[in-house]
Coordinates of C-alpha atoms and ligand atoms in Angstrom, one line a residue:
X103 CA -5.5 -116.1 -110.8
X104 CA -5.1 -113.2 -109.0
X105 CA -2.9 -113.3 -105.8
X106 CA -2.1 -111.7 -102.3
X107 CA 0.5 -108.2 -103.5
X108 CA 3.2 -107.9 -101.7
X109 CA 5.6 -105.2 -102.5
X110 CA 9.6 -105.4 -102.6
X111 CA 11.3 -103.2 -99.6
X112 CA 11.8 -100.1 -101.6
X113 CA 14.8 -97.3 -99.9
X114 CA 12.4 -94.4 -100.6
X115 CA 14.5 -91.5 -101.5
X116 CA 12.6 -89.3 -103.6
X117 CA 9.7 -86.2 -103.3
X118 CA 7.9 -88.6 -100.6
X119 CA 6.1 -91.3 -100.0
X120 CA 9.7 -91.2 -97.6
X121 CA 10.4 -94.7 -95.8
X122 CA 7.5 -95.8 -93.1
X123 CA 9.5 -97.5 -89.5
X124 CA 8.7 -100.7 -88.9
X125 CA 7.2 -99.0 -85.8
X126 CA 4.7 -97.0 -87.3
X127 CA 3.5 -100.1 -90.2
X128 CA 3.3 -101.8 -86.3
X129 CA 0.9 -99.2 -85.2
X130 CA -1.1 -99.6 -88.8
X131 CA -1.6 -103.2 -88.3
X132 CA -3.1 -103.0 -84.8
X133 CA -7.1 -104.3 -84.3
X134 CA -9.6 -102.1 -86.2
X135 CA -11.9 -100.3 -83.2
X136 CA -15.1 -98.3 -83.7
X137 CA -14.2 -94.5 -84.8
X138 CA -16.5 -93.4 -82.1
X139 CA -15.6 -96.0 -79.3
X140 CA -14.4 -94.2 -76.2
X141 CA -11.1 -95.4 -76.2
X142 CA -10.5 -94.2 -80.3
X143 CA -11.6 -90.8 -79.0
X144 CA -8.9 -90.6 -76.4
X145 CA -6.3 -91.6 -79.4
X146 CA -8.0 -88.8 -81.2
X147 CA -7.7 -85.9 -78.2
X148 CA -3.8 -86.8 -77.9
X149 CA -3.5 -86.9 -81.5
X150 CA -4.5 -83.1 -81.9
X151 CA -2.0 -82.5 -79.0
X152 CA 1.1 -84.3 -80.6
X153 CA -0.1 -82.0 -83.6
X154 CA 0.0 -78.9 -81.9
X155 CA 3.0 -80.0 -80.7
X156 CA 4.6 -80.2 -84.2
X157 CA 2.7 -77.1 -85.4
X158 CA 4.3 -75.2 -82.5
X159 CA 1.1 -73.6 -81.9
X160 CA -1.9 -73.7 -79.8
X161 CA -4.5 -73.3 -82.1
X162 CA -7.6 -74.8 -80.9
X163 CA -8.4 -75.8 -84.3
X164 CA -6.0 -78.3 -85.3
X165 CA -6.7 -81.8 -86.7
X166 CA -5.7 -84.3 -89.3
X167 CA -8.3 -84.0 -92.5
X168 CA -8.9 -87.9 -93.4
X169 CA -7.7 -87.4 -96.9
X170 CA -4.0 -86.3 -98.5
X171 CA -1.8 -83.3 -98.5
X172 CA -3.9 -82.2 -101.5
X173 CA -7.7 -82.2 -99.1
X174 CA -5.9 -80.4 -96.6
X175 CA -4.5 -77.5 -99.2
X176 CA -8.6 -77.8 -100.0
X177 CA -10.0 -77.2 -96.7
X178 CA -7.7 -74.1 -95.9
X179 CA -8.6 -72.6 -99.4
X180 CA -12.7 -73.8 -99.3
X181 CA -12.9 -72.7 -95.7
X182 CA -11.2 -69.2 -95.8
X183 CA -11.5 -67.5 -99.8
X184 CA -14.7 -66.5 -99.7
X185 CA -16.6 -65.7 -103.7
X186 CA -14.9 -62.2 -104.5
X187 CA -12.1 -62.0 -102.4
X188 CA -8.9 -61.6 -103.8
X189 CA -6.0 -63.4 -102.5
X190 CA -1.9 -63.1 -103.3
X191 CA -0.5 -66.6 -104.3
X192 CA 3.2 -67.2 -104.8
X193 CA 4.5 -69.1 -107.4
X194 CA 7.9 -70.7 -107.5
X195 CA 7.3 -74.4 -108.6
X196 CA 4.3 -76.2 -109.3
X197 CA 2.1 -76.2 -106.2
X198 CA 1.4 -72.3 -106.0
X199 CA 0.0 -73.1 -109.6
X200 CA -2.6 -75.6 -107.3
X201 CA -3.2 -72.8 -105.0
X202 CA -4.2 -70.5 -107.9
X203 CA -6.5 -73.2 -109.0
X204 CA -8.1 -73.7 -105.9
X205 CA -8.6 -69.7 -105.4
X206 CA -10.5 -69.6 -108.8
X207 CA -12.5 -72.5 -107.5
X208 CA -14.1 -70.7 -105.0
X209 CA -15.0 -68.0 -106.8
X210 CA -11.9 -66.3 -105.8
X211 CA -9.3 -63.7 -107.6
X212 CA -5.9 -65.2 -107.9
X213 CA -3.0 -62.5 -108.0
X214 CA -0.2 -63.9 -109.1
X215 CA 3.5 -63.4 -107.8
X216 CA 6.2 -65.6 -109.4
X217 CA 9.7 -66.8 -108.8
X218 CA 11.7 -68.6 -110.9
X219 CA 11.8 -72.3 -110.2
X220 CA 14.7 -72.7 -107.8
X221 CA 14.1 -69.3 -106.5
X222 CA 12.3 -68.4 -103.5
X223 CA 9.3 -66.3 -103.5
X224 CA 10.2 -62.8 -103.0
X225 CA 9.5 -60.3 -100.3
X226 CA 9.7 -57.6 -102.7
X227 CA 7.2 -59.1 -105.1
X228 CA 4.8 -60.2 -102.5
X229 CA 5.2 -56.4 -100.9
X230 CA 4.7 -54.9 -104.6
X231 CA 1.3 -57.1 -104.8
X232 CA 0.0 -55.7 -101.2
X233 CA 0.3 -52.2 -102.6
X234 CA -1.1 -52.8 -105.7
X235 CA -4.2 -54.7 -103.9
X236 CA -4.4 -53.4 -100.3
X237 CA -7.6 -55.0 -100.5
X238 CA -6.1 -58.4 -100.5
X239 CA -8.1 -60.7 -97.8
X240 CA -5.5 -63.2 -98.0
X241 CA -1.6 -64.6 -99.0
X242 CA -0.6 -68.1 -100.1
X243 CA 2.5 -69.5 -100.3
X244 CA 4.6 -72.8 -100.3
X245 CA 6.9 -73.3 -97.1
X246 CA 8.7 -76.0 -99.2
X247 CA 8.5 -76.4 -102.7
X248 CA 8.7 -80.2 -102.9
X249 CA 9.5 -79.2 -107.1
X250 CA 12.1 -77.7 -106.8
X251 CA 14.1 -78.1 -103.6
X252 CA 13.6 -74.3 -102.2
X253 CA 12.3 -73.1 -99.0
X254 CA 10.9 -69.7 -98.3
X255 CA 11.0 -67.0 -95.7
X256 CA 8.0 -67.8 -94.1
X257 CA 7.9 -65.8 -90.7
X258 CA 8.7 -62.7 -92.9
X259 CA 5.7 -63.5 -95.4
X260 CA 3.7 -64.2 -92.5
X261 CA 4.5 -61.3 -91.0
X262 CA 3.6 -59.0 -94.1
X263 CA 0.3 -60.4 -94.4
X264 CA -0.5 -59.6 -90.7
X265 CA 1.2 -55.9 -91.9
X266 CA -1.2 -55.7 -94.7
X267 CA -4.5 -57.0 -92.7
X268 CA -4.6 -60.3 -94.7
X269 CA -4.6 -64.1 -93.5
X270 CA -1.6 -65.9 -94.5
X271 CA -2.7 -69.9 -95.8
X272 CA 0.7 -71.9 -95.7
X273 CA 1.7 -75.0 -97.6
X274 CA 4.1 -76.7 -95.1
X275 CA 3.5 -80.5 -96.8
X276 CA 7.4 -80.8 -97.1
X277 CA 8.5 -78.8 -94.2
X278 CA 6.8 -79.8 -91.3
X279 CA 8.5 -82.4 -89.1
X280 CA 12.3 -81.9 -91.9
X281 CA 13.0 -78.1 -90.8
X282 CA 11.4 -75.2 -88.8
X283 CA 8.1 -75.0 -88.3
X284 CA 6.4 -72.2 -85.6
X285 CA 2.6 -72.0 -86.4
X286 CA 2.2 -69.1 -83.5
X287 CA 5.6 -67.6 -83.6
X288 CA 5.0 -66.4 -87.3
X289 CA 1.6 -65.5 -86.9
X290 CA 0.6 -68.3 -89.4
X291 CA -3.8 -68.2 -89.8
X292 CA -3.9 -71.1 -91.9
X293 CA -1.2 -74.3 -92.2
X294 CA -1.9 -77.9 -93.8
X295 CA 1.1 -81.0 -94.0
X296 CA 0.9 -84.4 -95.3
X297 CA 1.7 -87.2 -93.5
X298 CA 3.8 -89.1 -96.0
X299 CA 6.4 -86.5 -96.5
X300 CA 9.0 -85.7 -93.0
X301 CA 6.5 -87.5 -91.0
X302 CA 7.1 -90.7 -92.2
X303 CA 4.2 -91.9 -91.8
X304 CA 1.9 -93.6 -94.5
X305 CA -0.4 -91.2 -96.9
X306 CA -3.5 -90.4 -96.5
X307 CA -4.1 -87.7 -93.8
X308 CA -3.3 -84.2 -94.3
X309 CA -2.7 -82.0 -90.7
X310 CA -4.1 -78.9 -90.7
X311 CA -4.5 -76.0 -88.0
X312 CA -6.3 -72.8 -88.3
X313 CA -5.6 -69.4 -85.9
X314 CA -8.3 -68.0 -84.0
X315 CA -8.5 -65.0 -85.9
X316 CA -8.9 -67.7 -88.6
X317 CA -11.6 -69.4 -87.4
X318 CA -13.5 -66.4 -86.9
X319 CA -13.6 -65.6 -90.4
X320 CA -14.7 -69.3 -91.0
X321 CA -17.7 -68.3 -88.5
X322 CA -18.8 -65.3 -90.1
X323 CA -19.2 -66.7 -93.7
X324 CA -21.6 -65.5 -95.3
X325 CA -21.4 -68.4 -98.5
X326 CA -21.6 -72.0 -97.3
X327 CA -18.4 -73.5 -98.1
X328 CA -18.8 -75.1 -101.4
X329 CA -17.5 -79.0 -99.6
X330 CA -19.4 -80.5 -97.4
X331 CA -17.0 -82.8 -96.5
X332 CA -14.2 -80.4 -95.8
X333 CA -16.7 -77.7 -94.0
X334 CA -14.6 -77.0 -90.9
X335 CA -17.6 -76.1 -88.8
X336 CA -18.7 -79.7 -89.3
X337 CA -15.9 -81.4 -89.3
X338 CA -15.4 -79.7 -85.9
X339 CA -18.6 -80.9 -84.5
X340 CA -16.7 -84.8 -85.2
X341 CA -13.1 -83.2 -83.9
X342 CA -13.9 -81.1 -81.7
X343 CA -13.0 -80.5 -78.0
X344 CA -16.0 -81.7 -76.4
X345 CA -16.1 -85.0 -75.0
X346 CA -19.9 -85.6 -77.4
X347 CA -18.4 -86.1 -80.8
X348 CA -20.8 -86.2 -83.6
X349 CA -20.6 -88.7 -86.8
X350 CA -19.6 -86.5 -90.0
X351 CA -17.6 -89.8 -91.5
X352 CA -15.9 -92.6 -90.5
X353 CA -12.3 -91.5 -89.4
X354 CA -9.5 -93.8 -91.3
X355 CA -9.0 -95.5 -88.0
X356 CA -5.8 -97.4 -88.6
X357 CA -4.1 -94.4 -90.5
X358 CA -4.6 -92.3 -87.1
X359 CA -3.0 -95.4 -84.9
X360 CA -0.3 -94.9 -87.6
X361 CA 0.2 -91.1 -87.2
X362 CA -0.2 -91.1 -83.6
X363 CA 3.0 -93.6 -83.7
X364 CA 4.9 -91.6 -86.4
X365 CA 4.4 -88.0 -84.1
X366 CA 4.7 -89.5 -80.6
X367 CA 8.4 -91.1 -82.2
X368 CA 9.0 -86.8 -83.0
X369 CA 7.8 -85.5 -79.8
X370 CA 10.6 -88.8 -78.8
X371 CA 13.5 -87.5 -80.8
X372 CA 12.8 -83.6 -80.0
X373 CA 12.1 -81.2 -82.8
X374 CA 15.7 -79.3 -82.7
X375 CA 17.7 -82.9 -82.7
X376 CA 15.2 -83.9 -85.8
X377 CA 16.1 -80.8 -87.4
X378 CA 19.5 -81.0 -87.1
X379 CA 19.9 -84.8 -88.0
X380 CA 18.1 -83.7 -91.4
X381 CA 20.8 -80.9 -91.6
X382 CA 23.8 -83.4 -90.9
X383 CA 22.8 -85.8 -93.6
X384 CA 21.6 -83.0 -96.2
X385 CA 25.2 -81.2 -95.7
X386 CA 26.6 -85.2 -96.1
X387 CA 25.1 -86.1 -99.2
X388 CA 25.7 -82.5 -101.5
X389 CA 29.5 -83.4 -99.8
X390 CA 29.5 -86.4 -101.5
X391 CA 27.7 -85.9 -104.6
X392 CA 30.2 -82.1 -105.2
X393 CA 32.7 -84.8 -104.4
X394 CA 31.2 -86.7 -107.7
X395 CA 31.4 -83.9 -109.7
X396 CA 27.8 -83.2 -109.5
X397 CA 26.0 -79.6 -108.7
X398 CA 23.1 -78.9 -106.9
X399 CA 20.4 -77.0 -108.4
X400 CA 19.5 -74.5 -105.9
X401 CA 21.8 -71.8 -104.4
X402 CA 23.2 -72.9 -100.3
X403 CA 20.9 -70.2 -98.5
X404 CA 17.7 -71.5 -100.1
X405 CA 18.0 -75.8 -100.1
X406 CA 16.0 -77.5 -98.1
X407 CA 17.8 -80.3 -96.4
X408 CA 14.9 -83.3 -97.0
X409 CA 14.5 -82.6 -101.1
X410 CA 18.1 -81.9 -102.7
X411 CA 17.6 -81.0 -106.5
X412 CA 20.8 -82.2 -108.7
X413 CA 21.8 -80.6 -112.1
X414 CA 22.0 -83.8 -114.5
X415 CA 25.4 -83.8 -116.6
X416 CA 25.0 -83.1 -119.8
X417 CA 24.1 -86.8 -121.7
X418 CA 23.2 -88.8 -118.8
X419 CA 20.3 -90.8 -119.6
X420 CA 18.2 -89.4 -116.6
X421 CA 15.3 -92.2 -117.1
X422 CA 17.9 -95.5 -117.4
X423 CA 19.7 -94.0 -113.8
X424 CA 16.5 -94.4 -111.6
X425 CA 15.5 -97.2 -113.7
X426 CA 18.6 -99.0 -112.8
X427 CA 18.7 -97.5 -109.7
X428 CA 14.6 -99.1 -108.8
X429 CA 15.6 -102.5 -110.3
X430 CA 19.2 -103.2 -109.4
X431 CA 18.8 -101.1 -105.6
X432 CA 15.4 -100.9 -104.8
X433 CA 16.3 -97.1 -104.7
X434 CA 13.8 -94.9 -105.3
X435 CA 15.0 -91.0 -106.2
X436 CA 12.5 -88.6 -108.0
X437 CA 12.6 -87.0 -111.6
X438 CA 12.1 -82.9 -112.1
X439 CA 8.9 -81.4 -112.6
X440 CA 7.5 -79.6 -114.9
X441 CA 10.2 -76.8 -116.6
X442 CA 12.6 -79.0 -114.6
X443 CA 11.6 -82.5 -116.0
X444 CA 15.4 -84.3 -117.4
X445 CA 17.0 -81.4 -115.9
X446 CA 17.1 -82.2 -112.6
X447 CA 16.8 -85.5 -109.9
X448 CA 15.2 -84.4 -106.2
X449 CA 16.8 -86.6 -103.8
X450 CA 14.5 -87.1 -100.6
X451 CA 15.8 -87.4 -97.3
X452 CA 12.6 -87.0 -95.1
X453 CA 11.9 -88.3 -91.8
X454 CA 12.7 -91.6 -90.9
X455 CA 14.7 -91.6 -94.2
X456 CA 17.2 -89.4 -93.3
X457 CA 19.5 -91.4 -92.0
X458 CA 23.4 -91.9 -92.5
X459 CA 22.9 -95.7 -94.4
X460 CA 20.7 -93.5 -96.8
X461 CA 23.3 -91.3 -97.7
X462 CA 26.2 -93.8 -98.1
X463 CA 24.0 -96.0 -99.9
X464 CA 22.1 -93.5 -102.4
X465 CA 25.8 -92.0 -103.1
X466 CA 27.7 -95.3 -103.8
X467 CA 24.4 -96.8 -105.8
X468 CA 24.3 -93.3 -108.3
X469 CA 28.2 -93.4 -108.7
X470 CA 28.2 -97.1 -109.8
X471 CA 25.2 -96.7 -112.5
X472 CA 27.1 -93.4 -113.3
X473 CA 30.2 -94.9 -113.8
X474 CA 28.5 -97.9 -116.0
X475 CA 26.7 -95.3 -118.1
X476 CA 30.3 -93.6 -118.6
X477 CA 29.1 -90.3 -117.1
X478 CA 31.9 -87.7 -116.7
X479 CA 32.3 -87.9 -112.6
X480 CA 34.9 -88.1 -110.2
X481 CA 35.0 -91.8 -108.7
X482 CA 36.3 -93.0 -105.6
X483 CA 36.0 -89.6 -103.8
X484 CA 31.8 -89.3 -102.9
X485 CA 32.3 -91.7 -99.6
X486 CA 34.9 -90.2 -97.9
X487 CA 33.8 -86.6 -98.6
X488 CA 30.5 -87.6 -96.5
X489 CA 32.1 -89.5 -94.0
X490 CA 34.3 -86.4 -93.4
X491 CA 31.0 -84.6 -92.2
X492 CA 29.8 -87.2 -90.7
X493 CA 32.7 -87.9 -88.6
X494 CA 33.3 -83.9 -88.2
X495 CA 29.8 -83.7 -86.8
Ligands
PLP262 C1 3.3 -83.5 -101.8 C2 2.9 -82.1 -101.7 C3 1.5 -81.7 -101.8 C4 0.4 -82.7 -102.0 O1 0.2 -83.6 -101.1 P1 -0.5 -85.0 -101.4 O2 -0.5 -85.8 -100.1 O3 0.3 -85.7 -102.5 O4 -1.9 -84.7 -101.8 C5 1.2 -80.4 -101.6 N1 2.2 -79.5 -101.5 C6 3.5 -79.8 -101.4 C7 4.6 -78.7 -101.2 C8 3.9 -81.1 -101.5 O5 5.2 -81.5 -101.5

């Protein structure tokens, strides 16, 4: 017969889901309430503050879409490309590939700038693109590319779509709550996250925030956007500021409890000591896996500290290592992607996850499977190379 699942207590170190706090599985598991019931409408209005808040901005139109990283990406692209308009997406791993599809989608003309994977998307390109299509309505690219481990320049991307009249749409799944994030400061028009990435809290709710300018192209459509569900003029009527709230669906009323937990615990720790603790255990970690013998896959100025990408030695069996390291740790580090698929593992150290056990425990957990499967590494060295920046900290 079929029974009650309960799952083993993974250490979620890989492209996310990252590890949820008992604090925010708390929040989860709190009584159920009526999605339009006064007091779930309060939870709602300091919700879109605490986002703001993390979005750095003050963009009226901000809200959590009731769906995954993926729905948001949707509702900025549905919302703003318009059929005809032509629109610049960057390409330097696999989701500026999802962009393009999305573009086409909506009857849209993808332009096309790539990057190499492990490179980030360049200025020069993305300038080259503007002058070959100043009639370009809008630019999309990928903060952080979970694939690859790279993050872009996004104030100066931001900044040449204003240049160039265009609205910039901004993948920050992976960034947003792990490093730098400053929705007005950059000029951002269009930004969407995921909640299961440096949030740490559990999928299935994708922030997004729009600028004014924005939402005044999303006003003047003249095409109704092809999804009703993610129409932001009716999702707004549900979300929006007004105390009268009108049903569009039924919020996912528990998954808000548990974002509202995982941001208030940000807004708790401060976004510049959040940034900085990933950082500290980012520069930890490559310490201790150089120490190892092992390199990373992206060059220093470009790594993002939450998703380190490591070159695999030449004959290491990539797919026994997180085998072994799932069954005999509970250790959960992701594969490559795509072109990068057995070249590379992408070590997560997002949100709640980035901690110091997490280091010292992924690091001695990959050197004794390494050392079983007679890799060629350094041992003995990979622990006291992190604990030298952690103790230098
Ligand atoms: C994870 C991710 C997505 C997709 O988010 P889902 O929640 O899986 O739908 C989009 N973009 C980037 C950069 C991501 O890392």
């Amino acid at each position: 017969m079929t029974s009650s699942f309960f799952p083993p207590q993974r250490t979620l170190m890989g492209p996310g889901p990252s590890d949820v706090s008992s604090r925010v599985l708390g929040a989860l598991a709190r009584p159920t309430i009526g999605h339009l019931d006064p007091l779930f409408v309060q939870l709602m209005d300091e919700t879109k503050s605490l986002l703001q808040f993390a979005f750095q901005t003050n963009n009226a139109l901000t809200l959590p879409v009731s769906a995954p990283g993926s729905a948001g990406m949707e509702a900025c692209f549905v919302n703003l490309v318009s059929p005809g308009d032509k629109v610049i997406v960057c390409q330097n791993g696999v989701f500026g590939g999802r962009m393009k599809e999305n573009v086409e989608r909506c009857g849209g003309t993808a332009i096309m700038v790539e990057d190499k994977w492990g490179d980030p998307v360049s200025l020069t390109k993305v300038e080259a693109a503007f002058d070959n299509h100043p009639d370009a309505a809008i630019l999309a690219f990928v903060h952080a590319e979970t694939s690859t481990g790279v993050a872009s320049n996004a104030a100066s991307l931001c900044a040449l779509a204003a240049r160039h009249d265009a609205l910039s749409i901004v993948d920050a799944v992976t960034s947003l709550g792990g490093i730098e994030v400053l929705v007005d400061q950059w000029g951002v028009d269009a930004m969407y996250s995921g909640t299961q990435k440096c949030l740490s809290c559990v999928p299935g709710l994708s922030p997004v925030t729009f600028s004014d300018r924005a939402a005044q192209r999303i006003k003047n459509r003249q095409h109704k956007v092809q999804s009703w569900f993610l129409d932001m003029q009716l999702v707004m009527g549900y979300w929006g500021g007004e105390s009268k709230r009108a049903y569009h669906h039924t919020a996912p009323v528990n998954n808000l409890y548990a974002l509202h937990e995982s941001l208030l615990m940000l807004q708790e720790e401060g976004l510049a000591a959040t940034q900085a603790r990933h950082w500290l255990n980012h520069r930890a970690l490559v310490a201790g896996l150089e120490a190892m013998g092992l390199s990373m896959a992206v060059a220093p100025n470009y790594r993002l500290p939450q998703l380190n990408s490591v070159i695999i030695p030449e004959g290491v069996d990539d797919a026994a290592l997180r085998a072994a390291l799932l069954n005999e740790f509970d250790l959960e580090i992701g594969a490559g992607l795509g072109g990068l698929a057995g070249k590379t593992w992408r070590i997560g150290l997002m949100g709640f996850a980035s901690n110091e056990r997490n280091v010292v425990f992924c690091l001695s957990a990959m050197e004794t499977i390494l050392q079983r499967q007679q890799a060629p590494i350094i041992t003995g060295e990979a622990l006291q190379a992190a604990r030298l920046v952690f103790d230098g900290a």
